[in-house]
Structures are given as C-alpha cells and as structure tokens.
Amino acid sequence: MASTSTNPVLSTRALGRATLARQLLLEPAAMSAKDAVTHLLGLQAQNTKPPYYALAARLAGFRPEHLSALMESREVARIVTLRSTIHTHTAEDVLTLRPLVQPARDREVKIFRAGLDGVDLDRLADLSRALVEEEPRTPKEIREALLVHWPDADPQSLSVAARCLLPLVQVTPRGLWRRSGQVRLTTARAWFHTPGDAEKTDLDSVVLRYLAAFGPASVKDMQTWCGLTRLRDAFERLRPRLLAFQDDNGVELFDLPEAPRPDPDTPAPPRFLPEYDNLLLSHADRRRFVSVEAKNRTWKGNQAFSVFLLDGLLAGLWRLEETKERTTMTIQPFGRPSTSQRAALAEEAERLLRATGEEGVPFEVGFGVVDA
C-alpha cells in the first residue's frame, strides 16, 4: 500500500542491513539453537538439512547435534505451517502458529475439493486423528486407511485434507542430522503430550515477532511470509506502538521502535544459506536482498539451490559433494568477485564446514561457475 504521509524513507540498502541484523546474519550470534528458532519464528525445512545450515550461518559455536537434541527431546519439531511448507518450530510455536495459519490450510483443502467429492471432512479429521494418535503413520498408511472409507476419492486429496485439517508433526528420527528416516506423522498434542489442541494465538503478538525478525516490513510483506490475507487491521491496532517508514516506492513500512536499523554502510560479511531460507521468502518486495539481475536464479525446474550473500545481496550458489573420504564445497558466483571477496567467501565457507562437517573428514573449498 502506498504511503500518503511524509514517513521517513528507508533505502533498499538500509532495509537490507536492518533485516540482516534481525536475521542474525551481520555477525554470528551468541544464542542457543532453541532461542534462535524462537526468534526466527521457525526455519524452512522442506528438506531435512536446511535448518542445520540456516543455524550454522547465524550462530557462533553451533553444531548440528544441538538442533538434533532439541528434536529428540521434543522441544522443536517439523510441521507444515507457513505458506503450506514444512518448518522446524519450537513446541510452543507449533501449538500457536499452526492454528494461526489454519485459514490458509482451509483454502488449500478447497483446492483439492474435486478429489474429495462425498467426503465428510469432519469425519475424515476424526478418523485421521484416531489413526495417527494410535501410533505415528506414514502418509501412505493414512491414505490407504482413508480409502477404505472413501474408495472413490482421490488418494492425494485425502492425505492433503488430513494434513490441512490436523496439526500433524513429523516424528523423529525424521529430520535428525545424518540419521533421518521416512516421514511418519502424529498430532501435535500427542507428540508434545498436551491435553488438547491449542487455541488460536494472538495475531498482534505475531505481528510484533515478525517485525522483530524480518522488519521493517509492509502489511503485504507479512502476508507473504505467513500465507494469510487481510492483516491490515492488526497493523492498524498496533500503529501507536510502531514506527512508520516508507521505501523508495512510497510503500508504507512498519517497525518496532527498539529494533536495530544499522547504518546502510555497515559491513555485511558473506553468508551461505540453504535452499528456501526464509530470509529470501518472507517479503513481497525482495529487492533488499535480490537484485534484478539475480532474480529467478535460485532454482531450475523443481530444484532449488543453496545460495550465498555478498555485501548483503544474493550473489551466487553453492553445493556440497560428500564422500567418506572428503567433503568438497563449490562456490558458484553470479559475477566476478574481487580477490578480497573471494578470500572472504572461502573463509566463511570454511567456518560453515567446520561447524557441520564430520569429525576426521577433511574438506576443501573451490570456485566454479553457475551451470547453464
């Protein structure tokens, strides 16, 4: 929404530095893995390893076993939440954020309604709940059990409906570092041993947390992050507690008064991020991190790539090749980094590999070109 006021203008570079500070990417944070997952409102986890690389990029002294231990103790878990994608959240946020995005999950069920002709959705939810709370089930087992009751329904639509209607957690060992297993699901209340499903959380508190992790941001930015619509009223309720800015297109941005907004010339060291990192998915306008030249270069077909930032901007891809004998990381810049930038990239790559590598397995870092 364009601003009609004379709000102070934040340049694209200033916005980038501010969000990098909130995202713990200007310098590694002395923060526990659980506190980081809480602060960031979860980690994108479509695949099993990205949450580990996301934390390795952000935290000082992080080791993958720190997050695996939280998963095994059921302090964090994997579940479909924001934008209908899998995220790693704390138990507290599973029980609050998941109900918050239920309207988006209801819309998703409607997309598959043609394959659910004649299906009683309330009964489907009850049957699915009883099934997975008896013991965790695979999506295939859930589909097969539901097809007994609705043999003419589309199998995929049945499993999508179960996933949308219920807060289904992926139980361990799925998601553990180098020990992951197949997807098996149960309800959040069964996994966390809570007496019942949580009530919908207070939207205003989530707006404040979103700004703390991703701000300064517009209403549309937050809607992009969570997959919900019609959030303007929440921002208006909070306006007396917020600062208002505008970007160089005149779009109104909101922020917390006490949140960091570093000088635009603050150094932004290289950072290596996993595929689908929330830094690059949580704003409607992504110019603060993605230049016009770099847009649409982070995936090919259905494959998403791991990326790196240089001076706070998306600047290339990276990939790992792992064997029992050696780990090789290849950095693929979009352009031609300077000698000093190459040295900084190599140093940060080594930090990442020391944090996530197997003990006793040597590693090497090299530079390549982006595949055509």
mmCIF file of N, CA and C in Angstrom, residues 64-136:
data_model
loop_
_atom_site.group_PDB
_atom_site.id
_atom_site.type_symbol
_atom_site.label_atom_id
_atom_site.label_comp_id
_atom_site.label_asym_id
_atom_site.label_seq_id
_atom_site.Cartn_x
_atom_site.Cartn_y
_atom_site.Cartn_z
ATOM 1 N N PRO A 64 25.474 -29.279 14.562
ATOM 2 C CA PRO A 64 24.193 -29.902 14.211
ATOM 3 C C PRO A 64 23.550 -30.696 15.339
ATOM 4 N N GLU A 65 24.362 -31.311 16.197
ATOM 5 C CA GLU A 65 23.770 -32.092 17.280
ATOM 6 C C GLU A 65 22.961 -31.227 18.246
ATOM 7 N N HIS A 66 23.216 -29.913 18.269
ATOM 8 C CA HIS A 66 22.422 -29.031 19.125
ATOM 9 C C HIS A 66 20.955 -29.041 18.701
ATOM 10 N N LEU A 67 20.698 -28.968 17.404
ATOM 11 C CA LEU A 67 19.316 -28.988 16.910
ATOM 12 C C LEU A 67 18.740 -30.394 16.964
ATOM 13 N N SER A 68 19.535 -31.398 16.637
ATOM 14 C CA SER A 68 19.037 -32.777 16.719
ATOM 15 C C SER A 68 18.592 -33.120 18.136
ATOM 16 N N ALA A 69 19.357 -32.655 19.126
ATOM 17 C CA ALA A 69 18.988 -32.934 20.516
ATOM 18 C C ALA A 69 17.645 -32.294 20.869
ATOM 19 N N LEU A 70 17.403 -31.107 20.358
ATOM 20 C CA LEU A 70 16.115 -30.448 20.599
ATOM 21 C C LEU A 70 14.975 -31.226 19.958
ATOM 22 N N MET A 71 15.232 -31.805 18.789
ATOM 23 C CA MET A 71 14.194 -32.598 18.131
ATOM 24 C C MET A 71 13.916 -33.878 18.907
ATOM 25 N N GLU A 72 14.974 -34.521 19.369
ATOM 26 C CA GLU A 72 14.789 -35.779 20.102
ATOM 27 C C GLU A 72 14.092 -35.561 21.439
ATOM 28 N N SER A 73 14.320 -34.420 22.064
ATOM 29 C CA SER A 73 13.660 -34.121 23.339
ATOM 30 C C SER A 73 12.289 -33.482 23.145
ATOM 31 N N ARG A 74 11.863 -33.360 21.882
ATOM 32 C CA ARG A 74 10.552 -32.812 21.521
ATOM 33 C C ARG A 74 10.385 -31.340 21.914
ATOM 34 N N GLU A 75 11.504 -30.624 21.945
ATOM 35 C CA GLU A 75 11.436 -29.178 22.166
ATOM 36 C C GLU A 75 11.231 -28.431 20.862
ATOM 37 N N VAL A 76 11.591 -29.030 19.729
ATOM 38 C CA VAL A 76 11.278 -28.499 18.409
ATOM 39 C C VAL A 76 10.769 -29.646 17.553
ATOM 40 N N ALA A 77 10.074 -29.320 16.473
ATOM 41 C CA ALA A 77 9.520 -30.357 15.604
ATOM 42 C C ALA A 77 9.268 -29.804 14.219
ATOM 43 N N ARG A 78 9.094 -30.715 13.275
ATOM 44 C CA ARG A 78 8.816 -30.378 11.874
ATOM 45 C C ARG A 78 7.313 -30.494 11.617
ATOM 46 N N ILE A 79 6.742 -29.454 10.971
ATOM 47 C CA ILE A 79 5.309 -29.455 10.719
ATOM 48 C C ILE A 79 5.008 -28.476 9.585
ATOM 49 N N VAL A 80 3.949 -28.733 8.829
ATOM 50 C CA VAL A 80 3.508 -27.814 7.782
ATOM 51 C C VAL A 80 2.840 -26.607 8.427
ATOM 52 N N THR A 81 3.389 -25.422 8.158
ATOM 53 C CA THR A 81 2.809 -24.200 8.734
ATOM 54 C C THR A 81 2.786 -23.101 7.676
ATOM 55 N N LEU A 82 3.765 -22.210 7.707
ATOM 56 C CA LEU A 82 3.784 -21.014 6.869
ATOM 57 C C LEU A 82 3.850 -21.373 5.397
ATOM 58 N N ARG A 83 2.987 -20.731 4.614
ATOM 59 C CA ARG A 83 2.972 -20.907 3.161
ATOM 60 C C ARG A 83 2.785 -22.370 2.757
ATOM 61 N N SER A 84 2.146 -23.143 3.632
ATOM 62 C CA SER A 84 1.892 -24.563 3.358
ATOM 63 C C SER A 84 3.174 -25.344 3.129
ATOM 64 N N THR A 85 4.247 -24.935 3.783
ATOM 65 C CA THR A 85 5.522 -25.632 3.672
ATOM 66 C C THR A 85 5.975 -26.109 5.038
ATOM 67 N N ILE A 86 6.880 -27.071 5.036
ATOM 68 C CA ILE A 86 7.373 -27.654 6.280
ATOM 69 C C ILE A 86 8.347 -26.696 6.944
ATOM 70 N N HIS A 87 8.156 -26.477 8.240
ATOM 71 C CA HIS A 87 9.050 -25.658 9.038
ATOM 72 C C HIS A 87 9.449 -26.405 10.303
ATOM 73 N N THR A 88 10.621 -26.088 10.796
ATOM 74 C CA THR A 88 11.040 -26.530 12.119
ATOM 75 C C THR A 88 10.702 -25.425 13.101
ATOM 76 N N HIS A 89 9.815 -25.735 14.057
ATOM 77 C CA HIS A 89 9.374 -24.762 15.057
ATOM 78 C C HIS A 89 9.617 -25.306 16.459
ATOM 79 N N THR A 90 9.682 -24.414 17.427
ATOM 80 C CA THR A 90 9.644 -24.858 18.814
ATOM 81 C C THR A 90 8.266 -25.453 19.101
ATOM 82 N N ALA A 91 8.206 -26.260 20.158
ATOM 83 C CA ALA A 91 6.920 -26.841 20.539
ATOM 84 C C ALA A 91 5.887 -25.752 20.808
ATOM 85 N N GLU A 92 6.331 -24.672 21.449
ATOM 86 C CA GLU A 92 5.414 -23.575 21.754
ATOM 87 C C GLU A 92 4.846 -22.965 20.480
ATOM 88 N N ASP A 93 5.697 -22.794 19.468
ATOM 89 C CA ASP A 93 5.217 -22.177 18.230
ATOM 90 C C ASP A 93 4.405 -23.140 17.373
ATOM 91 N N VAL A 94 4.683 -24.424 17.466
ATOM 92 C CA VAL A 94 3.819 -25.391 16.777
ATOM 93 C C VAL A 94 2.390 -25.232 17.275
ATOM 94 N N LEU A 95 2.253 -25.065 18.589
ATOM 95 C CA LEU A 95 0.929 -25.025 19.196
ATOM 96 C C LEU A 95 0.244 -23.672 19.058
ATOM 97 N N THR A 96 0.965 -22.650 18.571
ATOM 98 C CA THR A 96 0.350 -21.333 18.406
ATOM 99 C C THR A 96 0.329 -20.879 16.950
ATOM 100 N N LEU A 97 1.452 -21.024 16.245
ATOM 101 C CA LEU A 97 1.486 -20.586 14.855
ATOM 102 C C LEU A 97 0.643 -21.476 13.953
ATOM 103 N N ARG A 98 0.632 -22.775 14.220
ATOM 104 C CA ARG A 98 -0.151 -23.672 13.358
ATOM 105 C C ARG A 98 -1.639 -23.323 13.375
ATOM 106 N N PRO A 99 -2.266 -23.084 14.533
ATOM 107 C CA PRO A 99 -3.667 -22.636 14.490
ATOM 108 C C PRO A 99 -3.838 -21.275 13.810
ATOM 109 N N LEU A 100 -2.836 -20.413 13.924
ATOM 110 C CA LEU A 100 -2.939 -19.099 13.307
ATOM 111 C C LEU A 100 -3.110 -19.187 11.798
ATOM 112 N N VAL A 101 -2.388 -20.129 11.165
ATOM 113 C CA VAL A 101 -2.437 -20.238 9.700
ATOM 114 C C VAL A 101 -3.502 -21.222 9.224
ATOM 115 N N GLN A 102 -4.401 -21.648 10.110
ATOM 116 C CA GLN A 102 -5.445 -22.585 9.709
ATOM 117 C C GLN A 102 -6.301 -22.069 8.554
ATOM 118 N N PRO A 103 -6.635 -20.762 8.492
ATOM 119 C CA PRO A 103 -7.412 -20.296 7.335
ATOM 120 C C PRO A 103 -6.728 -20.587 5.998
ATOM 121 N N ALA A 104 -5.410 -20.510 5.955
ATOM 122 C CA ALA A 104 -4.695 -20.833 4.720
ATOM 123 C C ALA A 104 -4.765 -22.325 4.423
ATOM 124 N N ARG A 105 -4.735 -23.153 5.478
ATOM 125 C CA ARG A 105 -4.863 -24.596 5.263
ATOM 126 C C ARG A 105 -6.279 -24.943 4.799
ATOM 127 N N ASP A 106 -7.277 -24.213 5.280
ATOM 128 C CA ASP A 106 -8.649 -24.441 4.820
ATOM 129 C C ASP A 106 -8.781 -24.109 3.337
ATOM 130 N N ARG A 107 -8.128 -23.041 2.897
ATOM 131 C CA ARG A 107 -8.148 -22.701 1.470
ATOM 132 C C ARG A 107 -7.476 -23.792 0.646
ATOM 133 N N GLU A 108 -6.446 -24.377 1.194
ATOM 134 C CA GLU A 108 -5.747 -25.442 0.466
ATOM 135 C C GLU A 108 -6.659 -26.655 0.271
ATOM 136 N N VAL A 109 -7.451 -26.989 1.281
ATOM 137 C CA VAL A 109 -8.390 -28.106 1.155
ATOM 138 C C VAL A 109 -9.361 -27.847 0.009
ATOM 139 N N LYS A 110 -9.797 -26.613 -0.123
ATOM 140 C CA LYS A 110 -10.754 -26.270 -1.188
ATOM 141 C C LYS A 110 -10.149 -26.497 -2.574
ATOM 142 N N ILE A 111 -8.840 -26.298 -2.693
ATOM 143 C CA ILE A 111 -8.177 -26.530 -3.983
ATOM 144 C C ILE A 111 -8.316 -27.989 -4.400
ATOM 145 N N PHE A 112 -8.326 -28.885 -3.426
ATOM 146 C CA PHE A 112 -8.395 -30.323 -3.701
ATOM 147 C C PHE A 112 -9.814 -30.869 -3.561
ATOM 148 N N ARG A 113 -10.812 -29.978 -3.472
ATOM 149 C CA ARG A 113 -12.180 -30.418 -3.177
ATOM 150 C C ARG A 113 -12.747 -31.345 -4.249
ATOM 151 N N ALA A 114 -12.299 -31.186 -5.511
ATOM 152 C CA ALA A 114 -12.820 -32.064 -6.568
ATOM 153 C C ALA A 114 -12.488 -33.520 -6.300
ATOM 154 N N GLY A 115 -11.362 -33.768 -5.654
ATOM 155 C CA GLY A 115 -10.988 -35.154 -5.336
ATOM 156 C C GLY A 115 -11.574 -35.651 -4.041
ATOM 157 N N LEU A 116 -12.390 -34.805 -3.389
ATOM 158 C CA LEU A 116 -12.990 -35.166 -2.103
ATOM 159 C C LEU A 116 -14.504 -35.190 -2.181
ATOM 160 N N ASP A 117 -15.033 -35.425 -3.375
ATOM 161 C CA ASP A 117 -16.480 -35.460 -3.557
ATOM 162 C C ASP A 117 -17.092 -36.550 -2.687
ATOM 163 N N GLY A 118 -18.063 -36.156 -1.869
ATOM 164 C CA GLY A 118 -18.738 -37.116 -0.995
ATOM 165 C C GLY A 118 -18.011 -37.385 0.307
ATOM 166 N N VAL A 119 -16.874 -36.742 0.537
ATOM 167 C CA VAL A 119 -16.099 -36.972 1.758
ATOM 168 C C VAL A 119 -16.565 -36.008 2.846
ATOM 169 N N ASP A 120 -16.902 -36.561 3.999
ATOM 170 C CA ASP A 120 -17.255 -35.768 5.178
ATOM 171 C C ASP A 120 -15.943 -35.356 5.852
ATOM 172 N N LEU A 121 -15.590 -34.080 5.759
ATOM 173 C CA LEU A 121 -14.288 -33.631 6.255
ATOM 174 C C LEU A 121 -14.160 -33.742 7.771
ATOM 175 N N ASP A 122 -15.246 -33.533 8.484
ATOM 176 C CA ASP A 122 -15.186 -33.694 9.938
ATOM 177 C C ASP A 122 -14.882 -35.145 10.299
ATOM 178 N N ARG A 123 -15.524 -36.065 9.606
ATOM 179 C CA ARG A 123 -15.271 -37.491 9.873
ATOM 180 C C ARG A 123 -13.855 -37.862 9.452
ATOM 181 N N LEU A 124 -13.401 -37.299 8.333
ATOM 182 C CA LEU A 124 -12.031 -37.566 7.892
ATOM 183 C C LEU A 124 -11.033 -37.118 8.958
ATOM 184 N N ALA A 125 -11.256 -35.942 9.539
ATOM 185 C CA ALA A 125 -10.358 -35.447 10.578
ATOM 186 C C ALA A 125 -10.379 -36.356 11.800
ATOM 187 N N ASP A 126 -11.572 -36.792 12.215
ATOM 188 C CA ASP A 126 -11.687 -37.670 13.381
ATOM 189 C C ASP A 126 -10.990 -39.013 13.132
ATOM 190 N N LEU A 127 -11.213 -39.595 11.948
ATOM 191 C CA LEU A 127 -10.581 -40.877 11.634
ATOM 192 C C LEU A 127 -9.058 -40.737 11.572
ATOM 193 N N SER A 128 -8.597 -39.646 10.963
ATOM 194 C CA SER A 128 -7.157 -39.432 10.840
ATOM 195 C C SER A 128 -6.522 -39.231 12.206
ATOM 196 N N ARG A 129 -7.188 -38.464 13.059
ATOM 197 C CA ARG A 129 -6.653 -38.230 14.401
ATOM 198 C C ARG A 129 -6.515 -39.538 15.177
ATOM 199 N N ALA A 130 -7.566 -40.344 15.159
ATOM 200 C CA ALA A 130 -7.504 -41.621 15.879
ATOM 201 C C ALA A 130 -6.393 -42.513 15.323
ATOM 202 N N LEU A 131 -6.235 -42.501 14.022
ATOM 203 C CA LEU A 131 -5.233 -43.343 13.369
ATOM 204 C C LEU A 131 -3.819 -42.962 13.788
ATOM 205 N N VAL A 132 -3.471 -41.670 13.692
ATOM 206 C CA VAL A 132 -2.081 -41.266 13.956
ATOM 207 C C VAL A 132 -1.787 -41.156 15.443
ATOM 208 N N GLU A 133 -2.818 -40.991 16.267
ATOM 209 C CA GLU A 133 -2.561 -40.957 17.703
ATOM 210 C C GLU A 133 -2.447 -42.363 18.283
ATOM 211 N N GLU A 134 -2.955 -43.357 17.563
ATOM 212 C CA GLU A 134 -2.713 -44.746 17.977
ATOM 213 C C GLU A 134 -1.228 -45.067 17.838
ATOM 214 N N GLU A 135 -0.647 -44.672 16.725
ATOM 215 C CA GLU A 135 0.789 -44.723 16.503
ATOM 216 C C GLU A 135 1.105 -43.868 15.275
ATOM 217 N N PRO A 136 2.303 -43.256 15.210
ATOM 218 C CA PRO A 136 2.634 -42.428 14.041
ATOM 219 C C PRO A 136 2.538 -43.236 12.748
#
